[in-house]
PDB file of C-alpha atoms in Angstrom:
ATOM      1  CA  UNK X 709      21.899 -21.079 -33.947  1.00  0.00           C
ATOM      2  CA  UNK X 710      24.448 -19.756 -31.656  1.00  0.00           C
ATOM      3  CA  UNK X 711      24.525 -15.701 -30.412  1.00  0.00           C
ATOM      4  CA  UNK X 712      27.319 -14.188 -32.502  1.00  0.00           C
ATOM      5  CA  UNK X 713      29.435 -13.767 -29.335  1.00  0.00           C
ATOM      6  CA  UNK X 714      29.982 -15.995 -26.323  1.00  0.00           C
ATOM      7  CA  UNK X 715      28.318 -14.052 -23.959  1.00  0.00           C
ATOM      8  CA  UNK X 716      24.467 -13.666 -24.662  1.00  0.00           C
ATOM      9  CA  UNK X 717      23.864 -11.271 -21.787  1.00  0.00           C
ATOM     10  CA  UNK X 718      25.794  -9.063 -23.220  1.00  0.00           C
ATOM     11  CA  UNK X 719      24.461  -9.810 -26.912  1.00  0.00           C
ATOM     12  CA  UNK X 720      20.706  -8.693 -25.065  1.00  0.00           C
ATOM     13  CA  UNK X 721      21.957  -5.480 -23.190  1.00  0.00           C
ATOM     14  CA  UNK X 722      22.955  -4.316 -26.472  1.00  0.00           C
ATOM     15  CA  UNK X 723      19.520  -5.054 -27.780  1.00  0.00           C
ATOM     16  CA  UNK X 724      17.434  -3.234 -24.224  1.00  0.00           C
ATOM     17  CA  UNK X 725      19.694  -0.293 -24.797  1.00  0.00           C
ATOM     18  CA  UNK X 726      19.756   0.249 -28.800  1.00  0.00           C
ATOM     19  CA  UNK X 727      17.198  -0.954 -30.161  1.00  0.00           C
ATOM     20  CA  UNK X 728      14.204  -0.833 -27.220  1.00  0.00           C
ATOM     21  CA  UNK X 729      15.753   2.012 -26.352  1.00  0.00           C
ATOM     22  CA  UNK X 730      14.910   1.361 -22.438  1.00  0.00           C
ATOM     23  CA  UNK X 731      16.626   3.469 -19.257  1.00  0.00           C
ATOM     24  CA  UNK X 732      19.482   2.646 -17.704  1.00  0.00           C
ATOM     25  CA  UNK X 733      17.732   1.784 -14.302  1.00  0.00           C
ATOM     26  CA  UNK X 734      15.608  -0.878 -16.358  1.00  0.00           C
ATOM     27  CA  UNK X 735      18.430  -2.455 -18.090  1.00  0.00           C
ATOM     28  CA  UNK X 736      20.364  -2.769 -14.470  1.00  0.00           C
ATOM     29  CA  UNK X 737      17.277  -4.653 -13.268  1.00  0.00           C
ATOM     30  CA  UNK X 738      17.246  -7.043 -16.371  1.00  0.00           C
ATOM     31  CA  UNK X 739      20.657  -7.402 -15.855  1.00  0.00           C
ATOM     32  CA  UNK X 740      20.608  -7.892 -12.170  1.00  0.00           C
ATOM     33  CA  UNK X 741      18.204 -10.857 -12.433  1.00  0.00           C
ATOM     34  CA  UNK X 742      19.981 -12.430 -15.334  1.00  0.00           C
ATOM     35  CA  UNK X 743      23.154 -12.611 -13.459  1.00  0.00           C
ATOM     36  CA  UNK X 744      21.260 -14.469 -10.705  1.00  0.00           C
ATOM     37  CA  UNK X 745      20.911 -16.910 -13.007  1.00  0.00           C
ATOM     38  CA  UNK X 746      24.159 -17.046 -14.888  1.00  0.00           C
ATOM     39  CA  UNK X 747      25.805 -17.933 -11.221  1.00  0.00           C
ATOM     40  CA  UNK X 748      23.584 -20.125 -10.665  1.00  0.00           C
ATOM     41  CA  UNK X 749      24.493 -22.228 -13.987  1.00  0.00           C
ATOM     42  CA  UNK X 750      28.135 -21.663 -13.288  1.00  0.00           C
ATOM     43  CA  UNK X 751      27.395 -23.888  -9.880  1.00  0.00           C
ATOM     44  CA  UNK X 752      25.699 -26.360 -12.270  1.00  0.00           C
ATOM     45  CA  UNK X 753      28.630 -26.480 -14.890  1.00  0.00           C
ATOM     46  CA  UNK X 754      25.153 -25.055 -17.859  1.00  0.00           C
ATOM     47  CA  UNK X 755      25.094 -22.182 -20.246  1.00  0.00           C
ATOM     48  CA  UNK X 756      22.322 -20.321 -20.171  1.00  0.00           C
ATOM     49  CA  UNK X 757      20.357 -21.511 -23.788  1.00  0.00           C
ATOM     50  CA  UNK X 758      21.268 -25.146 -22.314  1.00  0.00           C
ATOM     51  CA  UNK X 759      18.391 -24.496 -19.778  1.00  0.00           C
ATOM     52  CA  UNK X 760      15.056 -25.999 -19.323  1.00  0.00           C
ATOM     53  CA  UNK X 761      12.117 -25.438 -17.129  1.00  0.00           C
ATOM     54  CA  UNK X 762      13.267 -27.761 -14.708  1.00  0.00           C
ATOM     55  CA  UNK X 763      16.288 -26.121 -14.357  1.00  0.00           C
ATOM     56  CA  UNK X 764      14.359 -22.509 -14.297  1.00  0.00           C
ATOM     57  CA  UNK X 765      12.133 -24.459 -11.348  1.00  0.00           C
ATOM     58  CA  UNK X 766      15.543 -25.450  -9.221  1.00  0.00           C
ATOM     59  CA  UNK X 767      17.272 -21.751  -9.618  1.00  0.00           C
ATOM     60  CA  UNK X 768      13.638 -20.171  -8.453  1.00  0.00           C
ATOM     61  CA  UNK X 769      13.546 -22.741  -5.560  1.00  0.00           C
ATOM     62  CA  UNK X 770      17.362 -21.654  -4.768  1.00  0.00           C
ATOM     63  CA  UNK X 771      16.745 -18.006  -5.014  1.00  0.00           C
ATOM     64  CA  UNK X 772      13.729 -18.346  -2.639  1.00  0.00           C
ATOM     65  CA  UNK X 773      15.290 -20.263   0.147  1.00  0.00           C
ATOM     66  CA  UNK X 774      18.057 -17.584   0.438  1.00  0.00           C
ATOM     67  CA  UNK X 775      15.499 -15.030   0.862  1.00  0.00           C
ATOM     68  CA  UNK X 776      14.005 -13.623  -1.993  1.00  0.00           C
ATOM     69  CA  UNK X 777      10.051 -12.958  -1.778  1.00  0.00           C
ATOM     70  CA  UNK X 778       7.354 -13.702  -3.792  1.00  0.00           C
ATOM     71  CA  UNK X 779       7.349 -10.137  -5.366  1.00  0.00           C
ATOM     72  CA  UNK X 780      10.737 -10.321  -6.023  1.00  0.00           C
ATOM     73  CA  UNK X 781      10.752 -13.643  -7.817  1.00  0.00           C
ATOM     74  CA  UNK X 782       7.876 -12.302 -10.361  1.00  0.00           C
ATOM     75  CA  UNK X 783      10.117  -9.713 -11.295  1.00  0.00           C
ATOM     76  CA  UNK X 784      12.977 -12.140 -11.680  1.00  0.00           C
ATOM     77  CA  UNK X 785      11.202 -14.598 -13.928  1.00  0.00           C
ATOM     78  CA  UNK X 786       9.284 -11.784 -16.065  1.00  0.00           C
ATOM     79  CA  UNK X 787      12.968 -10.578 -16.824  1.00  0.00           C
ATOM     80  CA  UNK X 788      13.915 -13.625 -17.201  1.00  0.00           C
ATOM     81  CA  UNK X 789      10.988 -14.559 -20.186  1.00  0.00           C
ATOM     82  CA  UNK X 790      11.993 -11.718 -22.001  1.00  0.00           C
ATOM     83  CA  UNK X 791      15.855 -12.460 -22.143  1.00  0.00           C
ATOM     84  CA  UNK X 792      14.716 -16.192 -23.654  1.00  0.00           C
ATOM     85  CA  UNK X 793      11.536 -14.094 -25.784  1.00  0.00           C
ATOM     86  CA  UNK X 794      14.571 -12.388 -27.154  1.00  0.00           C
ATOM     87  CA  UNK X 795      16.738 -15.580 -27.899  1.00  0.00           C
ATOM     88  CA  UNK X 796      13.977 -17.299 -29.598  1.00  0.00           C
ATOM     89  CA  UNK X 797      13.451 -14.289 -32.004  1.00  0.00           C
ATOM     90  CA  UNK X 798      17.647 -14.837 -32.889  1.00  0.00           C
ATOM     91  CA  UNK X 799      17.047 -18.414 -32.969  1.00  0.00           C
ATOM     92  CA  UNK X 800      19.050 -19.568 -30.168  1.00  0.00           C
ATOM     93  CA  UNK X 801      15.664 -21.234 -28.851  1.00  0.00           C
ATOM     94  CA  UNK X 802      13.144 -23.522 -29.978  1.00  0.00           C
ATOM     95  CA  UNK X 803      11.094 -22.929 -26.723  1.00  0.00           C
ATOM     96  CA  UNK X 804      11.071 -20.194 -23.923  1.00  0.00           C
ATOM     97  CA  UNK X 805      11.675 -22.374 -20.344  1.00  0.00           C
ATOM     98  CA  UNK X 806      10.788 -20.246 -17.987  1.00  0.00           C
ATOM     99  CA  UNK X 807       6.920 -19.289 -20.069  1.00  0.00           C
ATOM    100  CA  UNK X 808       5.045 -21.398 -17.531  1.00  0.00           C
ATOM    101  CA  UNK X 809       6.565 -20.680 -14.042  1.00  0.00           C
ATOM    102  CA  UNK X 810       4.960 -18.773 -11.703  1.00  0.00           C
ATOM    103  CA  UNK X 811       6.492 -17.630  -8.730  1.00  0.00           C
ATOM    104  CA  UNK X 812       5.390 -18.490  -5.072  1.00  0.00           C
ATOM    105  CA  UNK X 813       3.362 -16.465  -3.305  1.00  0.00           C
ATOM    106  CA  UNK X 814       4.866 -13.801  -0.594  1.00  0.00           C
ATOM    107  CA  UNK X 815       2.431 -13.820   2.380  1.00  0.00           C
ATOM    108  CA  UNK X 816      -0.338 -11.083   2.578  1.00  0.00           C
ATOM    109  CA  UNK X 817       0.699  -8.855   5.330  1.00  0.00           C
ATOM    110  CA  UNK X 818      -1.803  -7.412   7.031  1.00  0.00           C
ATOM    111  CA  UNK X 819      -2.218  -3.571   7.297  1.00  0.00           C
ATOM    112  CA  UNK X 820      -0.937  -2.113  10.398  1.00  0.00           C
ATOM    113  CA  UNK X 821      -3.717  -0.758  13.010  1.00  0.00           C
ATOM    114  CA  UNK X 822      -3.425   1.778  15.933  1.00  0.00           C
ATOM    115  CA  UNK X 823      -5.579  -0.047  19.167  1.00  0.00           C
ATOM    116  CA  UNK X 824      -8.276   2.561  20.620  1.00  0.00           C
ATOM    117  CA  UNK X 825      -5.601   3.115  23.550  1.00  0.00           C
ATOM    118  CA  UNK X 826      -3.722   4.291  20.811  1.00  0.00           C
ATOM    119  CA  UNK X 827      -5.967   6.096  19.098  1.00  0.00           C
ATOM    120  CA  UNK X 828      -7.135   8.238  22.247  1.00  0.00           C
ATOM    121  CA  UNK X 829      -3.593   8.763  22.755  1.00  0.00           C
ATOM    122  CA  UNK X 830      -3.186  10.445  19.345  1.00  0.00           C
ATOM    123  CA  UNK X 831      -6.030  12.445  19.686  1.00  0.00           C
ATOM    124  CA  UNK X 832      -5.542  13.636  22.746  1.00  0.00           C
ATOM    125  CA  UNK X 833      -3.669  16.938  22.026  1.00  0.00           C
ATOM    126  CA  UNK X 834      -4.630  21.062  22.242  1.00  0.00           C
ATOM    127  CA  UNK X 835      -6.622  21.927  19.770  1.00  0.00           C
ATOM    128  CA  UNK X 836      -5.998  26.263  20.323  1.00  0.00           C
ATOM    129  CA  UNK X 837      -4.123  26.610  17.355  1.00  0.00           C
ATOM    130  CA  UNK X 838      -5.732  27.037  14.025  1.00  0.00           C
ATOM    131  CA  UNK X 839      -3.226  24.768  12.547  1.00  0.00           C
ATOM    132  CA  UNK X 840      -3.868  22.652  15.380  1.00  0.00           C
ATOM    133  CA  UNK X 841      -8.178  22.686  15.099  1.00  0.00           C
ATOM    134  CA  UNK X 842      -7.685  21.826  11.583  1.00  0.00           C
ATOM    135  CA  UNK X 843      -5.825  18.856  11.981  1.00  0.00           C
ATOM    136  CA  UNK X 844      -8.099  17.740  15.365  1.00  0.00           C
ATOM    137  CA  UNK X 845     -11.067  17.674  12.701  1.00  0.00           C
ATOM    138  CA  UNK X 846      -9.569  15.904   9.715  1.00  0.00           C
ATOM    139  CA  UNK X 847      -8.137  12.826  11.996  1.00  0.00           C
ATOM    140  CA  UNK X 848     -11.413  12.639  13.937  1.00  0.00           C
ATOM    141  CA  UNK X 849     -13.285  13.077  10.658  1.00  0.00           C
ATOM    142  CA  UNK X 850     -10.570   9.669   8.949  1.00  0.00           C
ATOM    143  CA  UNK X 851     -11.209   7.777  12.197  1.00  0.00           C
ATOM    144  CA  UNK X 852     -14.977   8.586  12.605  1.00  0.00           C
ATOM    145  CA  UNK X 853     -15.992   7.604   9.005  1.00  0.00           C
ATOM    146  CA  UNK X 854     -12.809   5.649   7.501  1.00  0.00           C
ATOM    147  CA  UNK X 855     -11.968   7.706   4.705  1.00  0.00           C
ATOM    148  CA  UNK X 856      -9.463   7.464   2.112  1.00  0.00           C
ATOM    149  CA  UNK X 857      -6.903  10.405   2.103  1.00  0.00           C
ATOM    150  CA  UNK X 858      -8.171  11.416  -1.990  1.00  0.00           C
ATOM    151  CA  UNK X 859     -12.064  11.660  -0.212  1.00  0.00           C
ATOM    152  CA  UNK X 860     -10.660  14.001   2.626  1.00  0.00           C
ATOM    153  CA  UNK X 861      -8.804  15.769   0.607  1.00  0.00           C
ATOM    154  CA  UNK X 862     -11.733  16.625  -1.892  1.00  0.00           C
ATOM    155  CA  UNK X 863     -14.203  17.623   0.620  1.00  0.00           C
ATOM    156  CA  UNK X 864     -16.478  20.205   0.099  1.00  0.00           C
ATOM    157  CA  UNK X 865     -18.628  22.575   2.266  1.00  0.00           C
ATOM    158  CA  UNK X 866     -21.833  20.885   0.966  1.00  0.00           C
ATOM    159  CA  UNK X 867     -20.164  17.328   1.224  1.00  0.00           C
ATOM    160  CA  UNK X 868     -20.947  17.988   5.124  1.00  0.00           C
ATOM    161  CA  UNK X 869     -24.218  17.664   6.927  1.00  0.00           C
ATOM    162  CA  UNK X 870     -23.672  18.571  10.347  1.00  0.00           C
ATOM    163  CA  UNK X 871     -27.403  18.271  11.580  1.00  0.00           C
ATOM    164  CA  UNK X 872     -27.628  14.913  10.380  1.00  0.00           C
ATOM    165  CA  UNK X 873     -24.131  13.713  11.049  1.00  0.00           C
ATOM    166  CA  UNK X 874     -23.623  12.773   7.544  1.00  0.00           C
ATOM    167  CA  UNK X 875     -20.799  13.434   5.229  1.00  0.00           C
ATOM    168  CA  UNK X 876     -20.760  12.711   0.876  1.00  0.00           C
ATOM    169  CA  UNK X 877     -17.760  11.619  -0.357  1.00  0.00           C
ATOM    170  CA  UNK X 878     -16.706  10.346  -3.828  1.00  0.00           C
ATOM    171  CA  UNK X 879     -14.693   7.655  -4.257  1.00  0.00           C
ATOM    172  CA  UNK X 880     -13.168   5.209  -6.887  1.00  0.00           C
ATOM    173  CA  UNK X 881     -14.812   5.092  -9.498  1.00  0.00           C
ATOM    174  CA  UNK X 882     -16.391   8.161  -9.249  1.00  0.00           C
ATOM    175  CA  UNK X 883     -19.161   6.492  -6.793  1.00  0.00           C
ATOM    176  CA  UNK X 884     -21.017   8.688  -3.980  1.00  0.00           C
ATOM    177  CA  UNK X 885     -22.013   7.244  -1.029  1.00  0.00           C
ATOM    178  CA  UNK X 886     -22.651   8.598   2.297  1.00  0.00           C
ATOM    179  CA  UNK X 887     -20.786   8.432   6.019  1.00  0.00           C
ATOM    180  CA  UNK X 888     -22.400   8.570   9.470  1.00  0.00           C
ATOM    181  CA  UNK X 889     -20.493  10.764  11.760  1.00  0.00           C
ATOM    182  CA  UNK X 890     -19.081  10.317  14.816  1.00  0.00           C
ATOM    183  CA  UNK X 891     -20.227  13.364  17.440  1.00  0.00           C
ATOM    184  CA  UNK X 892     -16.794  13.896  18.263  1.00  0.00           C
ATOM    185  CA  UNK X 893     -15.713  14.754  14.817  1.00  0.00           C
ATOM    186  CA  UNK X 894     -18.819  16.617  14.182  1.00  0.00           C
ATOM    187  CA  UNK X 895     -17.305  19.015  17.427  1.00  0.00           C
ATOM    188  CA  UNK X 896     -14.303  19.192  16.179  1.00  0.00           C
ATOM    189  CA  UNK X 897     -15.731  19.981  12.815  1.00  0.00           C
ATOM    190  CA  UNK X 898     -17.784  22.871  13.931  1.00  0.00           C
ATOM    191  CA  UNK X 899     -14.865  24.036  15.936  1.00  0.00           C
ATOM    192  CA  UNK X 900     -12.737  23.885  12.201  1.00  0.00           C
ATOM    193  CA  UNK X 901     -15.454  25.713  10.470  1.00  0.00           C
ATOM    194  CA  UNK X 902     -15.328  28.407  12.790  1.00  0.00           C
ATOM    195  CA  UNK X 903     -11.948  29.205  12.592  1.00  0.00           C
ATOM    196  CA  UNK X 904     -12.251  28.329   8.553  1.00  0.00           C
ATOM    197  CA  UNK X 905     -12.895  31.539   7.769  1.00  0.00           C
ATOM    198  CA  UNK X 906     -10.510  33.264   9.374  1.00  0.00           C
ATOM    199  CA  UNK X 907      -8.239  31.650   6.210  1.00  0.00           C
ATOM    200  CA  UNK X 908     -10.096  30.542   3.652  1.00  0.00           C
ATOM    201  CA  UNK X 909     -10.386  32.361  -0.110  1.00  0.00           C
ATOM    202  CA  UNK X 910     -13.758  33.378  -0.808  1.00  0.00           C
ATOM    203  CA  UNK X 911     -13.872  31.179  -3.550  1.00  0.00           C
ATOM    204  CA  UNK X 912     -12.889  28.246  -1.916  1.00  0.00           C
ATOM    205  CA  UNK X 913     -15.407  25.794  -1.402  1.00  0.00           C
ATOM    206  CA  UNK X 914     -13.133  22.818   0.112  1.00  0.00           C
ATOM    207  CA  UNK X 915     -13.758  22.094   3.810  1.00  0.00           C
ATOM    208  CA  UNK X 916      -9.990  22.167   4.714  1.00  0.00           C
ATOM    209  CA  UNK X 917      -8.135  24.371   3.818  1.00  0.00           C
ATOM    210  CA  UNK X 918      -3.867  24.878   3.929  1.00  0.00           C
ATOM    211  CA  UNK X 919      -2.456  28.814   5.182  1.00  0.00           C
ATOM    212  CA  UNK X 920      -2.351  30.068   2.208  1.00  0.00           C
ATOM    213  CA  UNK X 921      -6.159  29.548   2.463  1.00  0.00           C
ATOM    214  CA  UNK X 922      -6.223  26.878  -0.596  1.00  0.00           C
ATOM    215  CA  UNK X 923      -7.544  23.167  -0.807  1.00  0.00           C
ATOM    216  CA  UNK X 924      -5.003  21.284   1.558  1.00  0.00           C
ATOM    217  CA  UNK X 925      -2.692  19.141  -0.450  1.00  0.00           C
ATOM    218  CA  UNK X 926      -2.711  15.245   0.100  1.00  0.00           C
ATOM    219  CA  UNK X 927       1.320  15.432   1.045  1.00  0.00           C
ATOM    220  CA  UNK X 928       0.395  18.123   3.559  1.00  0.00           C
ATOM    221  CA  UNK X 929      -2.504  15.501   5.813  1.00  0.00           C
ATOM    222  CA  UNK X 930       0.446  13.225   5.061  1.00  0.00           C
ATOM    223  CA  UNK X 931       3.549  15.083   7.168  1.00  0.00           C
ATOM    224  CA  UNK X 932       0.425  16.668   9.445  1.00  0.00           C
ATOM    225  CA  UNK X 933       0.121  13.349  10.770  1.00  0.00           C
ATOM    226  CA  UNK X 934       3.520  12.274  10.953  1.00  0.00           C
ATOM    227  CA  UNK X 935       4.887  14.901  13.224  1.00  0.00           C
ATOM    228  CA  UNK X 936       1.546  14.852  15.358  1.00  0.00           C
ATOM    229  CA  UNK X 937       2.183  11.142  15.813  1.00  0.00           C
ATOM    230  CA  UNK X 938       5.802  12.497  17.274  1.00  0.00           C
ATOM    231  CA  UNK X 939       4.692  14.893  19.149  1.00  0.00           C
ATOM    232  CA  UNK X 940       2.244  12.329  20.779  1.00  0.00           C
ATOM    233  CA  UNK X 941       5.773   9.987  20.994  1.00  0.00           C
ATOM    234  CA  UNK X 942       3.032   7.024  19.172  1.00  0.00           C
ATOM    235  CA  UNK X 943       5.212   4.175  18.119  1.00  0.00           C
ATOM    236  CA  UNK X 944       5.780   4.070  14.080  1.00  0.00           C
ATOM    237  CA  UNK X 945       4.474   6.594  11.730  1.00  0.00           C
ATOM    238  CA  UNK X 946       0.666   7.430  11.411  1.00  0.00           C
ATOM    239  CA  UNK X 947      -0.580   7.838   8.211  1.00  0.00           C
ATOM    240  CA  UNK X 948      -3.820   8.217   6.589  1.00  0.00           C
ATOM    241  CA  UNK X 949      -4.640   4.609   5.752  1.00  0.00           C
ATOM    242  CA  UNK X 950      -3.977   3.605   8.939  1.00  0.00           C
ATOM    243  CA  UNK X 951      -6.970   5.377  10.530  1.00  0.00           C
ATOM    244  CA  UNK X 952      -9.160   3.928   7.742  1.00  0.00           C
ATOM    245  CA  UNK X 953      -7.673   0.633   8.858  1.00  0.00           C
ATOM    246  CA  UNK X 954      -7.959   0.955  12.608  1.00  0.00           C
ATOM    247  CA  UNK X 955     -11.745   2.332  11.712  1.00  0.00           C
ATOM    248  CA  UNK X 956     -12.611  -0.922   9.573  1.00  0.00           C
ATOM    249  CA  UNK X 957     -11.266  -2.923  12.171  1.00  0.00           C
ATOM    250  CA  UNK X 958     -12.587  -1.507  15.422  1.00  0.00           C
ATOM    251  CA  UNK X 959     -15.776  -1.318  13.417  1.00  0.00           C
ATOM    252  CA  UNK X 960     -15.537  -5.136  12.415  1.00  0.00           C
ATOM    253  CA  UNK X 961     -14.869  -6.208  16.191  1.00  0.00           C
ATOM    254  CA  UNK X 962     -17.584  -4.746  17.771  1.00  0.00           C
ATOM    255  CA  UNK X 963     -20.301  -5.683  14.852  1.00  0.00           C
ATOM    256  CA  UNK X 964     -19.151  -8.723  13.117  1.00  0.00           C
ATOM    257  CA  UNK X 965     -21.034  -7.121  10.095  1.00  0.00           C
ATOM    258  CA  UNK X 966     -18.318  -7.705   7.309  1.00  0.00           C
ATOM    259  CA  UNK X 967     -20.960  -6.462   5.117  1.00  0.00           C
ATOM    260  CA  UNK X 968     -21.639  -3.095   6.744  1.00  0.00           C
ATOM    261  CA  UNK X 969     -17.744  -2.199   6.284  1.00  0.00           C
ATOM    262  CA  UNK X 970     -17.420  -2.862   2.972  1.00  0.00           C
ATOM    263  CA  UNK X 971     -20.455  -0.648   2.612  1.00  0.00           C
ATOM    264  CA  UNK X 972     -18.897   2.054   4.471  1.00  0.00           C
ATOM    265  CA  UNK X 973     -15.284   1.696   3.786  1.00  0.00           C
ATOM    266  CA  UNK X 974     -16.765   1.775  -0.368  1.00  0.00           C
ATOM    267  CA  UNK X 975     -15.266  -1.453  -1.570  1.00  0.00           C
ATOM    268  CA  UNK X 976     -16.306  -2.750  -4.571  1.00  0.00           C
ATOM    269  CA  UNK X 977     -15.454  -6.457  -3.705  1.00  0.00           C
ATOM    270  CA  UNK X 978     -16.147  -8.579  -0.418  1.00  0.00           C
ATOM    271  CA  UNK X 979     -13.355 -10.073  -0.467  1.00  0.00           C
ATOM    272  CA  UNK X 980     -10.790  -6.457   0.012  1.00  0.00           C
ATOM    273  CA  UNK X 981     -12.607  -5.863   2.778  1.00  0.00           C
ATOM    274  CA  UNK X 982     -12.336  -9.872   4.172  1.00  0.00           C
ATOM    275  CA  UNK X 983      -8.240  -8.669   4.964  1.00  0.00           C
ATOM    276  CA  UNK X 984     -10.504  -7.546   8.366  1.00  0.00           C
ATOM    277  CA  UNK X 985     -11.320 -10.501   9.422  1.00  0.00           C
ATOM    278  CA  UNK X 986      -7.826 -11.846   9.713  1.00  0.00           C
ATOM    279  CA  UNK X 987      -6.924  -8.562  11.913  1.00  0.00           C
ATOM    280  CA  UNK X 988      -9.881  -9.456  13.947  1.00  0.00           C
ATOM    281  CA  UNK X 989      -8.896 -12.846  14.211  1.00  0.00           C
ATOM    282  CA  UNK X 990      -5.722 -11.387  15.261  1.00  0.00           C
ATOM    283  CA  UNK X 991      -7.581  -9.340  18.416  1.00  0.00           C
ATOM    284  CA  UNK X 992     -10.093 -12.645  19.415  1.00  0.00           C
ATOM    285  CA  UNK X 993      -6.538 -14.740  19.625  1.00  0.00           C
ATOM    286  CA  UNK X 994      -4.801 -12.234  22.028  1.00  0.00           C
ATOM    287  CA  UNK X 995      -7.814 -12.000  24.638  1.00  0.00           C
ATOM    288  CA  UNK X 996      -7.751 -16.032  24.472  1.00  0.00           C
ATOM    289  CA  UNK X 997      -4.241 -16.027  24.970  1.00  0.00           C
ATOM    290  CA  UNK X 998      -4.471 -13.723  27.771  1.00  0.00           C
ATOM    291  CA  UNK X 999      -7.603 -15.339  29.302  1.00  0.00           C
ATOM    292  CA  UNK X1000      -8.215 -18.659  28.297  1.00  0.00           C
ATOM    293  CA  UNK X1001      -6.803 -20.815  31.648  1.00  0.00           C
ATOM    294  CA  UNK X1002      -5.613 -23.353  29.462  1.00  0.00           C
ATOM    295  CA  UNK X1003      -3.763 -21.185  27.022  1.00  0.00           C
ATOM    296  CA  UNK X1004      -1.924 -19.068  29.082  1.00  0.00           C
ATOM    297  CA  UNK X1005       1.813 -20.086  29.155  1.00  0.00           C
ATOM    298  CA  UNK X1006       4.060 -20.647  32.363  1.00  0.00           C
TER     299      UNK X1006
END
């Protein structure tokens, strides 16, 4: 059976926006994508209920050597199987072509690191300040111990041994485990700590605290770190993850123990933490380029 009117597109924005009742921004996406295809039968003289897998297969192969990712082409083809969902429930379908498709895969990219040049660079800045001893502690303390910005963030006074060099931290999944130290965050700890209570509320029990003498807020670290890493002119923008990165990695170089940092970095599965290996692969290929006679290039 044939959609009441000649354009079907339009027959199924009527349908997003009346009946599912969906945002505008949604529709333009379904909309967006389904034009990608209606060109693309255009070029091939079809209509789109004349379409078959193999046709779904050519446009997705088309689309991908122009550009479009692997990401990208998920979200095309899920739009996609609900515009021909949709025909098969008016009976303009016996069967929904592009059900079985998958898109191709983008390539992982690897999360970006800061070398221990780089790191000693960033660090390397007056701590006089208050403001300024704060934030010397908290990126020693995500560098020293690789945590994630939420386990920073919820630090408190207790979670810290400073004796022991230990510190508690809770992450997903509400799981505990606990951090070695590094003795330069543990000096710039104490050197916080001091100066803590200059600001904090007495009924604060987090370790950092922001000026009006509150928990610190996740966005604060966040633009903390950005404008230190301009002030230190560092190349791209620091962030949180990427001291947890450059931790697990430097960590991963000098042990080899892919076991240890999944341990410490409190991944559930091996194989999140096995994205390390490829960044260490990354660092073993550069010294053989540089050093290896043979692979050097004129």
């Amino acid at each position: 059976m044939l959609p009441d009117c000649t354009d079907p597109i339009q027959q199924f924005e009527q349908h997003l926006r009346s009946e599912r009742r969906l945002s505008t921004h949604t529709i333009k996406g379904y909309l967006r994508d389904l034009h990608k295809l209606d060109g693309w039968c255009e070029k091939q003289s079809l209509s789109l209920l004349q379409l078959d897998s193999q046709h779904i297969r050519s446009c997705l192969t088309t689309l991908h050597r122009k550009g479009l990712g692997g990401r990208s082409l998920d979200r095309w083809l899920a739009s996609l199987r609900t515009f021909f969902n949709y025909a098969l429930k008016q009976q303009w379908l016996k069967a929904n072509p592009a059900m079985a498709i998958s898109a191709p895969k983008s390539a992982k990219k690897l999360p970006k690191t800061l070398d221990t040049d780089q790191v000693a660079s960033y660090l390397a800045f007056s701590a006089e300040s208050w403001i300024d001893c704060r934030d010397l502690a908290i990126i020693e303390l995500f560098y020293s111990s690789g945590l994630r910005l939420s386990e920073l963030t919820a630090l408190n006074l207790g979670d810290i041994d400073l004796n022991d060099q230990l510190v508690t931290v809770t992450g997903k999944g509400n799981k505990s485990r606990q951090l070695p130290v590094g003795s330069h965050a543990i000096r710039a700890l104490k050197a916080w700590l001091t100066r803590r209570r200059e600001f904090a509320n007495n009924d604060t029990r987090a370790i950092f605290v922001s000026r009006q003498g509150k928990r610190i807020s996740t966005r604060t670290i966040q633009e903390r770190l950005r404008l230190i890493g301009l002030k230190q002119n560092m190349d791209g923008k620091i962030h949180p993850h990427m001291l947890r990165h450059s931790f697990a990695s430097h960590l991963l170089e000098s042990s080899g123990d892919l076991r240890a940092v999944q341990e410490l970095l409190g991944h559930a599965n091996l194989s999140t933490t096995q994205v390390y290996t490829h960044l260490d692969f990354q660092h073993l290929a550069k010294i053989y380029d540089q050093s290896h006679p043979r692979a050097q290039k004129k």
